Amino acid sequence: MGFLSALSLSRLKEGLAKTRNEMMRKVHRIVAGKRKIDDALLDEIEEALLLGDVGVAVTARIVDRLRERVARERYEDAAEIERLLREEVAALFAGEAPVTDGTVIAIPPGIRPFVILVVGVNGVGKTTTIGKLAHHYRAAGKRVIIGAADTFRAAANEQLEIWARRAGVEMVRQKAGADPGAVAFDTVQSARAKQADVVIIDTAGRLHTKANLMEELKKIHRVVGKLMPDAPHEVLLVLDATTGQNALQQARLFHDAVGVTGLVVTKLDGTAKGGVVIGVSGELGVPVKYIGVGENIAAAYTLVLHAALWLPITLLGFYYMARQGVRWQDFARATRTVPETGPEALTD
């Protein structure tokens, strides 16, 4: 699996163009013709962030920080506001960068199997994400077993089986309508017996507003924990970037139910309101670990750079890299793409 080609980099930039162009076009328009930073200018910046689906709480935090810096550091030139905005968004995500080999986020030493629970509502891209992750982990030399614990949706097992076959990994399944907790239990038990490295458990797409379905998800979490006290080691919530602020509500409730440890944000190429990534991650303190920007390249790009660099790049403009002294070659070296012969695109 080679490094990102120039074509793949071009596709990545193109996939993120809607959000980047829409948000920064508004900021450019606000700043254009303004000579100094004043309350009116900051109010317009606040409106632009809200319209980009950054969210009320995080927008308020960003704008408050801008006001504090302008007052403390005595900024006056309106041209400085774009740089300040990028720096404040970056500051929201300052923290420990995930360890990665450039393909997938690394498995902590001493954990085998590493159990990943994938959750989210219907249609966000869970099945696609699972297939791509399985492919990446197998390409990294790991033995992967997928657990088909979505026993509710028609043809869910069949669809996941196609992904498992194309990724070259094993799958544990039961008949439709079986207890999802039992499937999860069997999957982890099988992985331990076979000394597999990674377990990825699919779950039924459930409305986050349905209490009984969320309780079922909690049960799967508990059942897995009985076999391995620290499992699941990763709970990935898959969010559709096109749903805007509804994604934030989903994230809150799933986080309360099963303790989400990472976000997978899909369909970023299909929305101009990808600022929801800033809102969800910033408000909940949960890192964005993978992004999906179109199924013709990688359905999931590994978040391998420090979040304080990566998020401003994806959402506020690629030229931020140059301002920070980061070269495209370094970004390419840190991420990889699914080869043309890899798993084909399916929908969840």
Coordinates of C-alpha atoms in Angstrom, one line a residue:
M1 CA 0.0 0.0 0.0
G2 CA 1.7 3.2 -1.2
F3 CA 1.7 6.7 0.1
L4 CA -0.9 9.1 -1.0
S5 CA -0.4 10.0 -4.6
A6 CA -0.7 13.5 -6.0
L7 CA -4.1 12.5 -7.4
S8 CA -5.2 11.3 -4.0
L9 CA -4.1 14.5 -2.3
S10 CA -6.0 16.4 -4.9
R11 CA -9.1 14.3 -4.2
L12 CA -8.7 14.9 -0.5
K13 CA -8.6 18.7 -1.0
E14 CA -11.5 18.5 -3.4
G15 CA -13.6 16.4 -0.9
L16 CA -13.1 19.0 1.8
A17 CA -13.6 22.0 -0.5
K18 CA -17.3 22.6 0.3
T19 CA -16.8 23.2 4.0
R20 CA -13.5 25.0 3.6
N21 CA -14.7 27.3 0.8
E22 CA -18.0 28.1 2.4
M23 CA -16.7 28.9 5.9
M24 CA -13.6 30.8 4.8
R25 CA -15.4 32.6 2.0
K26 CA -17.7 34.1 4.7
V27 CA -14.7 35.0 6.8
H28 CA -13.0 36.6 3.8
R29 CA -16.1 38.5 3.0
I30 CA -16.5 39.8 6.6
V31 CA -12.9 40.9 6.8
A32 CA -12.8 42.5 3.3
G33 CA -12.9 46.3 3.5
K34 CA -12.6 46.3 7.3
R35 CA -9.6 48.1 8.7
K36 CA -9.9 47.3 12.4
I37 CA -11.1 44.6 14.7
D38 CA -14.2 45.7 16.6
D39 CA -17.3 44.2 18.2
A40 CA -19.3 44.3 14.9
L41 CA -16.6 42.3 13.2
L42 CA -16.4 39.6 15.9
D43 CA -20.2 39.3 15.9
E44 CA -20.1 38.6 12.2
I45 CA -17.4 35.9 12.8
E46 CA -19.6 34.4 15.4
E47 CA -22.5 34.2 12.9
A48 CA -20.3 32.6 10.3
L49 CA -19.3 29.9 12.7
L50 CA -22.9 29.2 13.8
L51 CA -24.0 29.0 10.1
G52 CA -21.1 26.5 9.6
D53 CA -22.7 24.2 12.3
V54 CA -19.8 24.7 14.7
G55 CA -22.4 24.9 17.5
V56 CA -23.4 27.4 20.1
A57 CA -21.2 26.4 23.0
V58 CA -18.0 25.9 21.0
T59 CA -18.6 29.1 18.9
A60 CA -19.0 31.1 22.1
R61 CA -15.8 29.6 23.4
I62 CA -13.9 30.5 20.2
V63 CA -15.3 34.1 20.0
D64 CA -14.7 34.7 23.7
R65 CA -11.1 33.7 23.2
L66 CA -10.8 36.0 20.2
R67 CA -12.1 38.9 22.2
E68 CA -9.7 38.2 25.0
R69 CA -6.7 38.0 22.7
V70 CA -7.6 41.1 20.8
A71 CA -7.9 43.0 24.1
R72 CA -4.8 41.5 25.7
E73 CA -2.5 41.4 22.7
R74 CA -3.8 44.7 21.3
Y75 CA -4.6 43.4 17.8
E76 CA -6.3 46.1 15.7
D77 CA -5.8 45.1 12.0
A78 CA -8.8 43.2 10.7
A79 CA -6.5 41.2 8.4
E80 CA -5.2 39.4 11.6
I81 CA -8.5 37.9 12.4
E82 CA -8.2 34.9 10.1
R83 CA -4.9 33.8 11.6
L84 CA -6.3 34.3 15.1
L85 CA -9.4 32.2 14.2
R86 CA -7.3 29.3 12.9
E87 CA -5.1 29.4 16.0
E88 CA -8.1 29.3 18.3
V89 CA -9.7 26.4 16.5
A90 CA -6.4 24.6 16.7
A91 CA -6.2 25.3 20.4
L92 CA -9.5 23.5 21.0
F93 CA -7.9 20.2 19.9
A94 CA -4.5 20.5 21.5
G95 CA -3.7 17.2 23.1
E96 CA -2.0 13.9 22.7
A97 CA -1.6 12.8 19.1
P98 CA -2.7 9.2 18.4
V99 CA 0.1 6.7 17.7
T100 CA -0.1 5.3 14.2
D101 CA 2.0 3.4 11.6
G102 CA 0.5 5.7 8.9
T103 CA -2.3 3.2 8.1
V104 CA -4.4 2.7 11.2
I105 CA -4.2 4.0 14.8
A106 CA -1.8 1.6 16.6
I107 CA -3.0 -1.1 19.0
P108 CA -1.6 -0.6 22.5
P109 CA 1.0 -3.2 23.4
G110 CA -0.2 -6.1 25.6
I111 CA -3.8 -6.0 24.4
R112 CA -5.0 -9.0 22.3
P113 CA -7.5 -8.9 20.8
F114 CA -8.1 -5.2 20.6
V115 CA -11.9 -4.8 20.6
I116 CA -13.5 -2.0 18.7
L117 CA -17.2 -1.4 19.1
V118 CA -18.7 0.6 16.2
V119 CA -21.9 2.5 16.9
G120 CA -24.2 5.1 15.2
V121 CA -27.6 5.6 13.6
N122 CA -28.7 4.1 10.4
G123 CA -27.2 5.4 7.2
V124 CA -24.1 7.1 8.5
G125 CA -21.6 4.6 7.0
K126 CA -20.9 2.1 9.7
T127 CA -20.6 -0.9 7.4
T128 CA -18.4 1.0 5.0
T129 CA -16.2 2.2 7.9
I130 CA -15.9 -1.4 9.3
G131 CA -14.9 -2.8 6.0
K132 CA -12.3 -0.1 5.4
L133 CA -10.8 -0.5 8.9
A134 CA -10.7 -4.2 8.6
H135 CA -8.9 -3.8 5.3
H136 CA -6.4 -1.4 6.8
Y137 CA -5.7 -3.5 9.9
R138 CA -5.2 -6.7 7.7
A139 CA -2.9 -4.7 5.4
A140 CA -0.9 -3.8 8.5
G141 CA -0.4 -7.5 9.2
K142 CA -3.1 -8.0 11.9
R143 CA -5.5 -10.9 12.1
V144 CA -9.0 -9.4 12.2
I145 CA -12.4 -10.8 13.1
I146 CA -15.6 -8.9 12.5
G147 CA -18.6 -9.5 14.7
A148 CA -22.0 -9.1 12.9
A149 CA -24.0 -7.9 15.9
D150 CA -26.5 -6.0 13.8
T151 CA -29.1 -8.8 13.8
F152 CA -32.0 -6.5 13.3
R153 CA -31.6 -4.8 9.9
A154 CA -32.5 -6.9 6.8
A155 CA -29.5 -8.1 4.8
A156 CA -27.1 -6.6 7.3
N157 CA -25.2 -9.8 7.8
E158 CA -25.0 -10.4 4.0
Q159 CA -23.7 -6.9 3.4
L160 CA -21.1 -7.1 6.1
E161 CA -20.0 -10.6 4.8
I162 CA -19.2 -9.0 1.4
W163 CA -17.0 -6.5 3.2
A164 CA -15.3 -9.2 5.2
R165 CA -14.6 -11.3 2.2
R166 CA -13.2 -8.4 0.2
A167 CA -11.0 -7.4 3.1
G168 CA -9.9 -10.9 3.6
V169 CA -11.0 -11.2 7.2
E170 CA -13.1 -13.6 9.2
M171 CA -16.6 -12.9 10.4
V172 CA -18.8 -14.3 13.2
R173 CA -22.5 -14.2 12.6
Q174 CA -25.8 -15.7 13.8
K175 CA -29.2 -15.9 12.2
A176 CA -31.3 -12.8 11.8
G177 CA -33.0 -11.8 15.1
A178 CA -30.4 -13.4 17.3
D179 CA -29.3 -11.7 20.5
P180 CA -26.7 -9.1 19.6
G181 CA -25.0 -9.5 22.9
A182 CA -24.5 -13.2 22.2
V183 CA -23.0 -12.4 18.8
A184 CA -20.5 -10.0 20.5
F185 CA -19.7 -12.6 23.1
D186 CA -19.0 -15.3 20.5
T187 CA -16.9 -13.0 18.4
V188 CA -14.6 -12.0 21.3
Q189 CA -14.4 -15.6 22.5
S190 CA -13.5 -16.8 19.0
A191 CA -10.9 -14.1 18.6
R192 CA -9.3 -15.1 21.9
A193 CA -9.2 -18.8 20.9
K194 CA -7.7 -17.9 17.5
Q195 CA -5.3 -15.4 18.9
A196 CA -6.7 -12.7 16.6
D197 CA -5.3 -9.2 17.0
V198 CA -8.4 -7.0 16.3
V199 CA -12.1 -7.5 16.8
I200 CA -14.5 -5.1 15.1
I201 CA -18.1 -5.4 16.3
D202 CA -20.9 -4.0 14.1
T203 CA -24.1 -2.9 15.9
A204 CA -27.6 -2.1 14.6
G205 CA -28.2 1.4 13.6
R206 CA -30.4 2.8 16.3
L207 CA -32.1 6.0 16.8
H208 CA -30.4 7.7 19.7
T209 CA -33.8 8.9 20.9
K210 CA -35.0 5.3 21.5
A211 CA -34.2 4.3 25.1
N212 CA -34.7 0.6 24.7
L213 CA -32.3 0.4 21.7
M214 CA -29.7 2.3 23.6
E215 CA -30.1 -0.1 26.5
E216 CA -29.4 -2.9 24.1
L217 CA -26.2 -1.2 23.1
K218 CA -25.2 -0.9 26.8
K219 CA -25.8 -4.6 27.1
I220 CA -23.4 -5.4 24.3
H221 CA -20.8 -3.2 26.0
R222 CA -21.3 -5.1 29.3
V223 CA -21.2 -8.6 27.7
V224 CA -17.9 -7.8 26.0
G225 CA -16.5 -6.5 29.3
K226 CA -17.3 -9.8 31.0
L227 CA -14.9 -11.6 28.7
M228 CA -12.2 -8.9 28.8
P229 CA -12.4 -6.5 31.8
D230 CA -11.1 -3.5 29.8
A231 CA -13.1 -4.2 26.6
P232 CA -14.2 -2.7 24.4
H233 CA -10.9 -0.9 24.1
E234 CA -12.3 1.5 21.5
V235 CA -15.8 2.8 21.0
L236 CA -16.1 4.5 17.6
L237 CA -19.1 6.7 16.9
V238 CA -19.7 7.1 13.2
L239 CA -21.3 10.5 12.3
D240 CA -22.7 11.8 9.0
A241 CA -21.3 15.3 8.6
T242 CA -24.3 16.3 6.5
T243 CA -26.7 16.0 9.4
G244 CA -25.3 19.2 11.0
Q245 CA -26.3 19.9 14.6
N246 CA -28.2 16.6 14.9
A247 CA -24.8 14.9 14.9
L248 CA -24.0 16.8 18.2
Q249 CA -27.1 15.4 19.9
Q250 CA -26.3 11.9 18.7
A251 CA -22.8 12.2 20.0
R252 CA -24.0 13.4 23.5
L253 CA -26.4 10.5 23.9
F254 CA -24.1 7.7 22.5
H255 CA -21.3 9.1 24.7
D256 CA -23.5 8.9 27.8
A257 CA -24.6 5.4 26.9
V258 CA -21.3 3.7 26.0
G259 CA -18.4 6.1 26.5
V260 CA -17.4 7.0 23.0
T261 CA -13.6 7.2 22.7
G262 CA -13.3 8.3 19.1
L263 CA -15.3 9.8 16.2
V264 CA -15.5 8.7 12.6
V265 CA -16.9 11.6 10.5
T266 CA -18.2 10.5 7.1
K267 CA -19.4 12.3 4.0
L268 CA -17.4 15.4 4.6
D269 CA -17.3 15.8 0.8
G270 CA -21.1 16.2 0.7
T271 CA -21.6 19.1 3.0
A272 CA -20.6 22.8 3.4
K273 CA -21.3 22.5 7.1
G274 CA -18.5 20.3 8.2
G275 CA -17.9 22.7 11.1
V276 CA -19.9 20.2 13.1
V277 CA -16.6 18.3 13.5
I278 CA -15.3 21.2 15.5
G279 CA -18.5 21.4 17.6
V280 CA -18.7 17.7 18.5
S281 CA -15.1 17.1 19.2
G282 CA -14.7 20.4 21.0
E283 CA -17.7 20.2 23.2
L284 CA -17.3 16.5 24.2
G285 CA -13.6 16.3 24.2
V286 CA -13.6 13.2 22.0
P287 CA -11.0 13.1 19.2
V288 CA -11.8 12.7 15.6
K289 CA -9.8 9.6 14.6
Y290 CA -10.9 9.0 11.1
I291 CA -12.7 11.0 8.4
G292 CA -14.5 10.0 5.3
V293 CA -14.3 12.3 2.3
G294 CA -15.5 10.1 -0.6
E295 CA -15.6 6.5 -1.4
N296 CA -13.4 6.6 -4.4
I297 CA -10.4 7.1 -2.1
A298 CA -10.1 5.9 1.5
A299 CA -13.4 5.8 3.3
A300 CA -11.4 6.5 6.4
Y301 CA -8.3 8.6 6.6
T302 CA -6.2 8.0 9.7
L303 CA -5.8 11.0 11.9
V304 CA -2.0 10.7 12.3
L305 CA -1.0 14.3 12.8
H306 CA -1.5 16.3 15.9
A307 CA -5.2 17.3 16.1
A308 CA -4.2 20.9 16.5
L309 CA -2.7 20.8 13.0
W310 CA -5.1 18.4 11.3
L311 CA -8.5 20.0 12.1
P312 CA -7.6 23.5 10.9
I313 CA -6.2 22.0 7.7
T314 CA -9.4 20.1 6.9
L315 CA -11.9 22.7 8.0
L316 CA -10.3 26.1 7.7
G317 CA -8.0 25.9 4.7
F318 CA -5.0 23.9 3.6
Y319 CA -2.8 27.0 3.4
Y320 CA -2.6 26.7 7.2
M321 CA 0.0 24.1 6.7
A322 CA 2.4 26.6 5.1
R323 CA 1.8 29.0 7.9
Q324 CA 2.9 26.2 10.3
G325 CA 5.8 25.1 8.2
V326 CA 4.3 21.7 7.3
R327 CA 4.9 20.4 3.8
W328 CA 2.5 18.4 1.7
Q329 CA 5.1 15.7 1.5
D330 CA 5.0 15.3 5.3
F331 CA 1.2 15.1 5.3
A332 CA 1.3 12.5 2.5
R333 CA 3.9 10.5 4.3
A334 CA 1.6 10.4 7.4
T335 CA -1.5 9.1 5.6
R336 CA -2.2 6.3 3.2
T337 CA -5.0 5.4 0.9
V338 CA -6.9 2.2 0.0
P339 CA -5.5 0.8 -3.3
E340 CA -7.7 0.7 -6.3
T341 CA -8.1 -3.1 -5.8
G342 CA -9.3 -2.7 -2.2
P343 CA -12.8 -3.0 -0.9
E344 CA -15.4 -1.4 -3.1
A345 CA -17.7 1.3 -1.8
L346 CA -20.9 0.1 -0.2
T347 CA -23.5 2.0 1.7
D348 CA -24.6 1.3 5.3

